[in-house]
Amino acid sequence: MKIVHTILLAVMVLCLSGCHEEVIDVDLSTAEPRLVIDASLDWTKGTSGNEQKIKLTTTTGYYSKEFPTVSGATITVTNTKNTVFDFIETSGKGEYSCTDFVPVIGETYTLAVSLNGETYTATETLIGTPPIEETIEQNNKGGMAGDEIEITYYYQDNGATYNYYLYSVAMRHVIFPQYSVENNEKNQGSLTPVYYSHEDLEVGDVVNLKLYGISKRYYNYMNKILLASGNDDRPFPTTPAAVRGNIVNQTNNENFAYGYFRLSEVDVKEYTIQK
């Protein structure tokens, strides 16, 4: 029996040693491309906010690393005083720019995108944001296991209203900014802390922090996006389920577009990791 056992063990070792990894691409069916409208208008505190961009692309195959751009659209944004801001394509790469936009907190704007005989519209209000406080704290024993550099920044919530926020963090160790959303349900009117840690943070790294004011509807939309994508180091990774935004095709409802029309005031701070 000992000899038999030894032979079986040798066969198993040979089988295991012969195994190798092989990358297999599943042949997924590709749906017809849909329009994607990236219409996030951000007014950074301390700037005029007159320069804004809207980008048009289409959906693509699961394994594709590039998104085809869309040219030839007519894009406008109109406020409640019927002032029209034209977004003109300047690069031929699906980027449409406006240089005379006038941001006003609390003002409502309507987006209109005309393309191939169809018109897509959305309406949203520009939401303000509190400033990020000057004091930013660093804890060299932070993170879940106490072995990461952690920073904490603060902002003062306005207790008079229900507020919703988008957080963004960018640094050299992540390819794209990392996002999260928050509401003031538990900290209404309070000095609110925001924590961030990363295993690769080290002395001298510069961390870019952004705080956006957002609407409740966009808060719910981003919650779904982050849940579906797993919130890895990409802004909008491939998701297992389609998440619709606030943009409506007024000509053909069946030919809907992805994306969202958002207007936010944003505050920006940079922090350099200390010893």
mmCIF file of C-alpha atoms in Angstrom:
data_model
loop_
_atom_site.group_PDB
_atom_site.id
_atom_site.type_symbol
_atom_site.label_atom_id
_atom_site.label_comp_id
_atom_site.label_asym_id
_atom_site.label_seq_id
_atom_site.Cartn_x
_atom_site.Cartn_y
_atom_site.Cartn_z
ATOM 1 C CA MET A 1 0.000 0.000 0.000
ATOM 2 C CA LYS A 2 2.904 2.287 0.743
ATOM 3 C CA ILE A 3 4.227 1.802 -2.810
ATOM 4 C CA VAL A 4 0.796 2.545 -4.311
ATOM 5 C CA HIS A 5 0.491 5.676 -2.152
ATOM 6 C CA THR A 6 3.918 6.862 -3.302
ATOM 7 C CA ILE A 7 3.027 6.366 -6.988
ATOM 8 C CA LEU A 8 -0.274 8.249 -6.622
ATOM 9 C CA LEU A 9 1.507 11.121 -4.878
ATOM 10 C CA ALA A 10 4.091 11.315 -7.669
ATOM 11 C CA VAL A 11 1.377 11.408 -10.336
ATOM 12 C CA MET A 12 -0.422 14.236 -8.504
ATOM 13 C CA VAL A 13 2.813 16.261 -8.267
ATOM 14 C CA LEU A 14 3.484 15.819 -11.997
ATOM 15 C CA CYS A 15 -0.079 16.874 -12.853
ATOM 16 C CA LEU A 16 0.094 19.969 -10.668
ATOM 17 C CA SER A 17 3.509 20.974 -11.982
ATOM 18 C CA GLY A 18 2.154 20.785 -15.514
ATOM 19 C CA CYS A 19 -0.681 23.240 -14.809
ATOM 20 C CA HIS A 20 -0.374 26.798 -16.096
ATOM 21 C CA GLU A 21 -2.551 29.884 -16.145
ATOM 22 C CA GLU A 22 -4.276 30.814 -19.368
ATOM 23 C CA VAL A 23 -6.173 34.064 -19.940
ATOM 24 C CA ILE A 24 -9.523 33.349 -21.566
ATOM 25 C CA ASP A 25 -11.610 36.108 -23.111
ATOM 26 C CA VAL A 26 -15.280 35.199 -23.011
ATOM 27 C CA ASP A 27 -17.011 35.900 -26.305
ATOM 28 C CA LEU A 28 -19.566 38.434 -25.111
ATOM 29 C CA SER A 29 -22.261 39.775 -27.399
ATOM 30 C CA THR A 30 -21.920 43.519 -27.980
ATOM 31 C CA ALA A 31 -25.004 45.703 -27.952
ATOM 32 C CA GLU A 32 -25.469 48.629 -30.310
ATOM 33 C CA PRO A 33 -23.412 51.629 -29.094
ATOM 34 C CA ARG A 34 -25.280 54.224 -27.058
ATOM 35 C CA LEU A 35 -24.451 57.881 -26.590
ATOM 36 C CA VAL A 36 -22.707 58.821 -23.343
ATOM 37 C CA ILE A 37 -22.960 62.476 -22.252
ATOM 38 C CA ASP A 38 -20.382 63.614 -19.699
ATOM 39 C CA ALA A 39 -21.832 66.980 -18.676
ATOM 40 C CA SER A 40 -20.299 67.721 -15.272
ATOM 41 C CA LEU A 41 -19.946 71.483 -14.880
ATOM 42 C CA ASP A 42 -17.707 72.350 -11.919
ATOM 43 C CA TRP A 43 -17.256 75.830 -10.452
ATOM 44 C CA THR A 44 -14.047 75.811 -8.425
ATOM 45 C CA LYS A 45 -14.093 78.285 -5.516
ATOM 46 C CA GLY A 46 -12.019 81.364 -6.256
ATOM 47 C CA THR A 47 -12.451 81.149 -10.036
ATOM 48 C CA SER A 48 -14.929 82.719 -12.447
ATOM 49 C CA GLY A 49 -16.164 79.318 -13.638
ATOM 50 C CA ASN A 50 -16.604 80.682 -17.159
ATOM 51 C CA GLU A 51 -14.678 77.850 -18.859
ATOM 52 C CA GLN A 52 -16.602 74.570 -18.998
ATOM 53 C CA LYS A 53 -16.480 71.383 -21.078
ATOM 54 C CA ILE A 54 -18.907 68.650 -22.093
ATOM 55 C CA LYS A 55 -17.692 65.409 -23.650
ATOM 56 C CA LEU A 56 -19.585 62.985 -25.899
ATOM 57 C CA THR A 57 -18.568 59.350 -26.373
ATOM 58 C CA THR A 58 -20.328 56.061 -27.042
ATOM 59 C CA THR A 59 -20.447 52.781 -25.184
ATOM 60 C CA THR A 60 -18.127 50.074 -26.463
ATOM 61 C CA GLY A 61 -17.221 46.404 -25.999
ATOM 62 C CA TYR A 62 -16.419 44.981 -22.562
ATOM 63 C CA TYR A 63 -12.722 44.450 -23.309
ATOM 64 C CA SER A 64 -12.140 47.737 -25.091
ATOM 65 C CA LYS A 65 -9.839 50.227 -23.356
ATOM 66 C CA GLU A 66 -10.973 53.220 -25.404
ATOM 67 C CA PHE A 67 -14.331 54.935 -25.800
ATOM 68 C CA PRO A 68 -15.174 56.267 -29.289
ATOM 69 C CA THR A 69 -15.767 60.024 -29.302
ATOM 70 C CA VAL A 70 -18.756 61.710 -30.945
ATOM 71 C CA SER A 71 -18.518 64.785 -33.181
ATOM 72 C CA GLY A 72 -21.078 66.938 -34.925
ATOM 73 C CA ALA A 73 -23.449 67.677 -32.041
ATOM 74 C CA THR A 74 -25.027 71.028 -31.153
ATOM 75 C CA ILE A 75 -24.900 71.623 -27.391
ATOM 76 C CA THR A 76 -26.388 74.447 -25.327
ATOM 77 C CA VAL A 77 -27.006 75.137 -21.647
ATOM 78 C CA THR A 78 -29.741 77.654 -20.782
ATOM 79 C CA ASN A 79 -30.540 79.321 -17.440
ATOM 80 C CA THR A 80 -33.933 80.490 -16.152
ATOM 81 C CA LYS A 81 -33.382 83.959 -17.674
ATOM 82 C CA ASN A 82 -33.150 82.305 -21.104
ATOM 83 C CA THR A 83 -29.464 83.123 -21.395
ATOM 84 C CA VAL A 84 -27.994 80.532 -23.752
ATOM 85 C CA PHE A 85 -24.428 79.264 -23.355
ATOM 86 C CA ASP A 86 -23.085 77.544 -26.474
ATOM 87 C CA PHE A 87 -20.674 74.615 -26.202
ATOM 88 C CA ILE A 88 -18.578 74.468 -29.365
ATOM 89 C CA GLU A 89 -16.538 71.482 -30.498
ATOM 90 C CA THR A 90 -12.949 72.690 -30.811
ATOM 91 C CA SER A 91 -10.785 69.576 -30.835
ATOM 92 C CA GLY A 92 -12.656 67.243 -33.169
ATOM 93 C CA LYS A 93 -12.438 64.652 -30.398
ATOM 94 C CA GLY A 94 -15.903 64.900 -28.920
ATOM 95 C CA GLU A 95 -15.021 67.763 -26.528
ATOM 96 C CA TYR A 96 -17.316 70.790 -26.555
ATOM 97 C CA SER A 97 -16.181 73.970 -24.788
ATOM 98 C CA CYS A 98 -17.827 77.122 -23.465
ATOM 99 C CA THR A 99 -15.811 80.195 -22.415
ATOM 100 C CA ASP A 100 -18.574 82.521 -21.221
ATOM 101 C CA PHE A 101 -20.559 80.344 -18.815
ATOM 102 C CA VAL A 102 -22.007 82.164 -15.781
ATOM 103 C CA PRO A 103 -22.345 79.930 -12.695
ATOM 104 C CA VAL A 104 -24.851 80.979 -10.024
ATOM 105 C CA ILE A 105 -25.489 78.872 -6.933
ATOM 106 C CA GLY A 106 -29.156 77.917 -6.733
ATOM 107 C CA GLU A 107 -29.761 78.689 -10.411
ATOM 108 C CA THR A 108 -31.395 76.031 -12.579
ATOM 109 C CA TYR A 109 -29.939 75.165 -15.984
ATOM 110 C CA THR A 110 -31.209 73.083 -18.901
ATOM 111 C CA LEU A 111 -28.907 71.052 -21.141
ATOM 112 C CA ALA A 112 -29.829 70.391 -24.772
ATOM 113 C CA VAL A 113 -27.804 68.087 -27.036
ATOM 114 C CA SER A 114 -28.894 67.761 -30.684
ATOM 115 C CA LEU A 115 -27.339 64.881 -32.610
ATOM 116 C CA ASN A 116 -28.416 62.960 -35.722
ATOM 117 C CA GLY A 117 -31.900 64.470 -35.696
ATOM 118 C CA GLU A 118 -32.549 63.682 -32.021
ATOM 119 C CA THR A 119 -32.518 65.965 -28.980
ATOM 120 C CA TYR A 120 -31.425 64.992 -25.478
ATOM 121 C CA THR A 121 -32.261 67.251 -22.512
ATOM 122 C CA ALA A 122 -31.724 67.431 -18.752
ATOM 123 C CA THR A 123 -32.363 70.013 -16.047
ATOM 124 C CA GLU A 124 -30.334 70.486 -12.872
ATOM 125 C CA THR A 125 -29.556 73.112 -10.221
ATOM 126 C CA LEU A 126 -26.057 74.350 -9.373
ATOM 127 C CA ILE A 127 -25.347 73.225 -5.791
ATOM 128 C CA GLY A 128 -22.946 75.104 -3.495
ATOM 129 C CA THR A 129 -20.386 73.541 -1.161
ATOM 130 C CA PRO A 130 -18.699 74.613 2.097
ATOM 131 C CA PRO A 131 -14.939 75.169 2.059
ATOM 132 C CA ILE A 132 -12.496 72.492 3.205
ATOM 133 C CA GLU A 133 -11.074 73.666 6.520
ATOM 134 C CA GLU A 134 -7.402 74.687 6.606
ATOM 135 C CA THR A 135 -6.543 72.140 9.306
ATOM 136 C CA ILE A 136 -5.730 68.706 7.858
ATOM 137 C CA GLU A 137 -4.567 66.005 10.286
ATOM 138 C CA GLN A 138 -2.173 63.129 9.609
ATOM 139 C CA ASN A 139 -2.060 59.803 11.465
ATOM 140 C CA ASN A 140 0.841 57.494 10.601
ATOM 141 C CA LYS A 141 -0.893 54.541 12.255
ATOM 142 C CA GLY A 142 -4.209 54.783 10.458
ATOM 143 C CA GLY A 143 -6.244 52.505 8.230
ATOM 144 C CA MET A 144 -8.123 49.371 9.264
ATOM 145 C CA ALA A 145 -4.966 47.583 10.491
ATOM 146 C CA GLY A 146 -3.182 50.645 11.842
ATOM 147 C CA ASP A 147 -0.368 50.315 9.293
ATOM 148 C CA GLU A 148 -1.282 53.038 6.792
ATOM 149 C CA ILE A 149 -0.832 56.795 6.623
ATOM 150 C CA GLU A 150 -4.253 58.381 7.118
ATOM 151 C CA ILE A 151 -5.298 61.978 6.658
ATOM 152 C CA THR A 152 -8.421 63.678 7.969
ATOM 153 C CA TYR A 153 -9.879 66.869 6.560
ATOM 154 C CA TYR A 154 -12.994 68.753 7.686
ATOM 155 C CA TYR A 155 -15.841 70.895 6.405
ATOM 156 C CA GLN A 156 -18.669 72.722 8.210
ATOM 157 C CA ASP A 157 -22.070 71.422 7.182
ATOM 158 C CA ASN A 158 -24.941 73.875 6.851
ATOM 159 C CA GLY A 159 -27.527 72.665 9.359
ATOM 160 C CA ALA A 160 -30.362 74.654 7.773
ATOM 161 C CA THR A 161 -30.827 72.302 4.809
ATOM 162 C CA TYR A 162 -30.387 68.689 3.753
ATOM 163 C CA ASN A 163 -27.067 68.492 1.938
ATOM 164 C CA TYR A 164 -25.325 65.958 -0.267
ATOM 165 C CA TYR A 165 -21.634 65.773 -1.087
ATOM 166 C CA LEU A 166 -19.228 64.126 -3.520
ATOM 167 C CA TYR A 167 -15.687 63.458 -2.267
ATOM 168 C CA SER A 168 -12.744 63.019 -4.640
ATOM 169 C CA VAL A 169 -9.148 62.017 -3.825
ATOM 170 C CA ALA A 170 -6.305 61.897 -6.351
ATOM 171 C CA MET A 171 -2.624 61.010 -5.894
ATOM 172 C CA ARG A 172 0.207 59.369 -7.813
ATOM 173 C CA HIS A 173 -0.570 55.834 -6.576
ATOM 174 C CA VAL A 174 -4.001 55.690 -8.265
ATOM 175 C CA ILE A 175 -4.631 56.079 -11.984
ATOM 176 C CA PHE A 176 -7.913 57.956 -11.610
ATOM 177 C CA PRO A 177 -9.476 59.899 -8.705
ATOM 178 C CA GLN A 178 -11.325 57.834 -6.111
ATOM 179 C CA TYR A 179 -14.891 58.928 -5.358
ATOM 180 C CA SER A 180 -17.394 58.553 -2.552
ATOM 181 C CA VAL A 181 -20.664 60.281 -1.635
ATOM 182 C CA GLU A 182 -22.127 61.445 1.677
ATOM 183 C CA ASN A 183 -25.215 63.132 3.054
ATOM 184 C CA ASN A 184 -25.648 65.163 6.240
ATOM 185 C CA GLU A 185 -28.306 62.943 7.816
ATOM 186 C CA LYS A 186 -26.090 62.111 10.810
ATOM 187 C CA ASN A 187 -23.962 65.246 10.977
ATOM 188 C CA GLN A 188 -26.329 68.061 10.080
ATOM 189 C CA GLY A 189 -24.837 71.389 11.145
ATOM 190 C CA SER A 190 -21.644 69.724 12.398
ATOM 191 C CA LEU A 191 -17.961 70.058 11.628
ATOM 192 C CA THR A 192 -17.675 66.939 9.488
ATOM 193 C CA PRO A 193 -14.500 64.827 9.239
ATOM 194 C CA VAL A 194 -13.518 62.956 6.083
ATOM 195 C CA TYR A 195 -10.941 60.165 6.421
ATOM 196 C CA TYR A 196 -8.626 58.836 3.737
ATOM 197 C CA SER A 197 -5.822 56.272 3.888
ATOM 198 C CA HIS A 198 -3.887 54.219 1.341
ATOM 199 C CA GLU A 199 -1.304 51.490 1.812
ATOM 200 C CA ASP A 200 1.137 53.122 -0.623
ATOM 201 C CA LEU A 201 1.065 56.650 0.799
ATOM 202 C CA GLU A 202 4.519 57.856 1.818
ATOM 203 C CA VAL A 203 6.332 61.001 2.917
ATOM 204 C CA GLY A 204 6.346 63.653 0.185
ATOM 205 C CA ASP A 205 3.250 62.405 -1.634
ATOM 206 C CA VAL A 206 0.785 65.126 -2.616
ATOM 207 C CA VAL A 207 -2.894 64.290 -2.082
ATOM 208 C CA ASN A 208 -5.464 66.302 -4.033
ATOM 209 C CA LEU A 209 -8.782 66.653 -2.187
ATOM 210 C CA LYS A 210 -12.038 67.886 -3.705
ATOM 211 C CA LEU A 211 -15.401 68.532 -2.058
ATOM 212 C CA TYR A 212 -18.446 68.966 -4.335
ATOM 213 C CA GLY A 213 -21.975 70.040 -3.519
ATOM 214 C CA ILE A 214 -24.444 67.757 -5.314
ATOM 215 C CA SER A 215 -28.195 67.245 -5.592
ATOM 216 C CA LYS A 216 -30.059 64.404 -3.887
ATOM 217 C CA ARG A 217 -30.809 62.830 -7.265
ATOM 218 C CA TYR A 218 -27.136 62.842 -8.255
ATOM 219 C CA TYR A 219 -26.244 61.432 -4.823
ATOM 220 C CA ASN A 220 -28.578 58.486 -5.475
ATOM 221 C CA TYR A 221 -27.173 58.066 -9.002
ATOM 222 C CA MET A 222 -23.548 57.974 -7.789
ATOM 223 C CA ASN A 223 -24.444 55.536 -5.021
ATOM 224 C CA LYS A 224 -25.666 53.126 -7.700
ATOM 225 C CA ILE A 225 -22.594 53.718 -9.879
ATOM 226 C CA LEU A 226 -20.163 53.088 -7.006
ATOM 227 C CA LEU A 227 -22.051 50.002 -5.857
ATOM 228 C CA ALA A 228 -22.174 48.517 -9.362
ATOM 229 C CA SER A 229 -18.544 49.270 -10.206
ATOM 230 C CA GLY A 230 -16.961 48.201 -6.911
ATOM 231 C CA ASN A 231 -15.388 51.692 -6.738
ATOM 232 C CA ASP A 232 -11.903 50.643 -7.815
ATOM 233 C CA ASP A 233 -9.244 53.077 -9.073
ATOM 234 C CA ARG A 234 -11.169 53.984 -12.217
ATOM 235 C CA PRO A 235 -13.859 56.695 -12.359
ATOM 236 C CA PHE A 236 -16.481 54.612 -14.169
ATOM 237 C CA PRO A 237 -15.370 50.982 -14.607
ATOM 238 C CA THR A 238 -17.441 48.512 -16.576
ATOM 239 C CA THR A 239 -20.588 47.799 -14.567
ATOM 240 C CA PRO A 240 -22.687 44.631 -14.579
ATOM 241 C CA ALA A 241 -25.875 46.664 -14.779
ATOM 242 C CA ALA A 242 -26.812 49.809 -16.695
ATOM 243 C CA VAL A 243 -27.304 52.907 -14.514
ATOM 244 C CA ARG A 244 -29.426 55.623 -16.115
ATOM 245 C CA GLY A 245 -28.879 59.303 -15.361
ATOM 246 C CA ASN A 246 -31.112 62.360 -15.725
ATOM 247 C CA ILE A 247 -30.699 62.836 -19.495
ATOM 248 C CA VAL A 248 -33.823 62.161 -21.615
ATOM 249 C CA ASN A 249 -34.102 61.686 -25.374
ATOM 250 C CA GLN A 250 -37.048 63.916 -26.258
ATOM 251 C CA THR A 251 -37.223 62.613 -29.837
ATOM 252 C CA ASN A 252 -36.975 58.864 -29.294
ATOM 253 C CA ASN A 253 -37.298 57.663 -25.702
ATOM 254 C CA GLU A 254 -36.075 54.174 -26.621
ATOM 255 C CA ASN A 255 -32.739 55.547 -27.809
ATOM 256 C CA PHE A 256 -31.711 56.824 -24.378
ATOM 257 C CA ALA A 257 -28.251 58.124 -23.481
ATOM 258 C CA TYR A 258 -26.051 57.328 -20.509
ATOM 259 C CA GLY A 259 -24.400 59.986 -18.377
ATOM 260 C CA TYR A 260 -25.535 62.825 -16.148
ATOM 261 C CA PHE A 261 -25.948 66.598 -16.292
ATOM 262 C CA ARG A 262 -24.500 67.921 -13.004
ATOM 263 C CA LEU A 263 -23.550 71.404 -11.802
ATOM 264 C CA SER A 264 -21.472 71.760 -8.639
ATOM 265 C CA GLU A 265 -19.424 74.241 -6.734
ATOM 266 C CA VAL A 266 -16.203 72.507 -5.678
ATOM 267 C CA ASP A 267 -13.490 73.322 -3.166
ATOM 268 C CA VAL A 268 -9.959 72.003 -3.688
ATOM 269 C CA LYS A 269 -7.104 71.463 -1.249
ATOM 270 C CA GLU A 270 -3.717 69.792 -1.590
ATOM 271 C CA TYR A 271 -1.901 68.124 1.293
ATOM 272 C CA THR A 272 1.705 66.907 1.323
ATOM 273 C CA ILE A 273 2.402 63.853 3.486
ATOM 274 C CA GLN A 274 4.755 64.754 6.348
ATOM 275 C CA LYS A 275 7.265 62.688 8.347
#
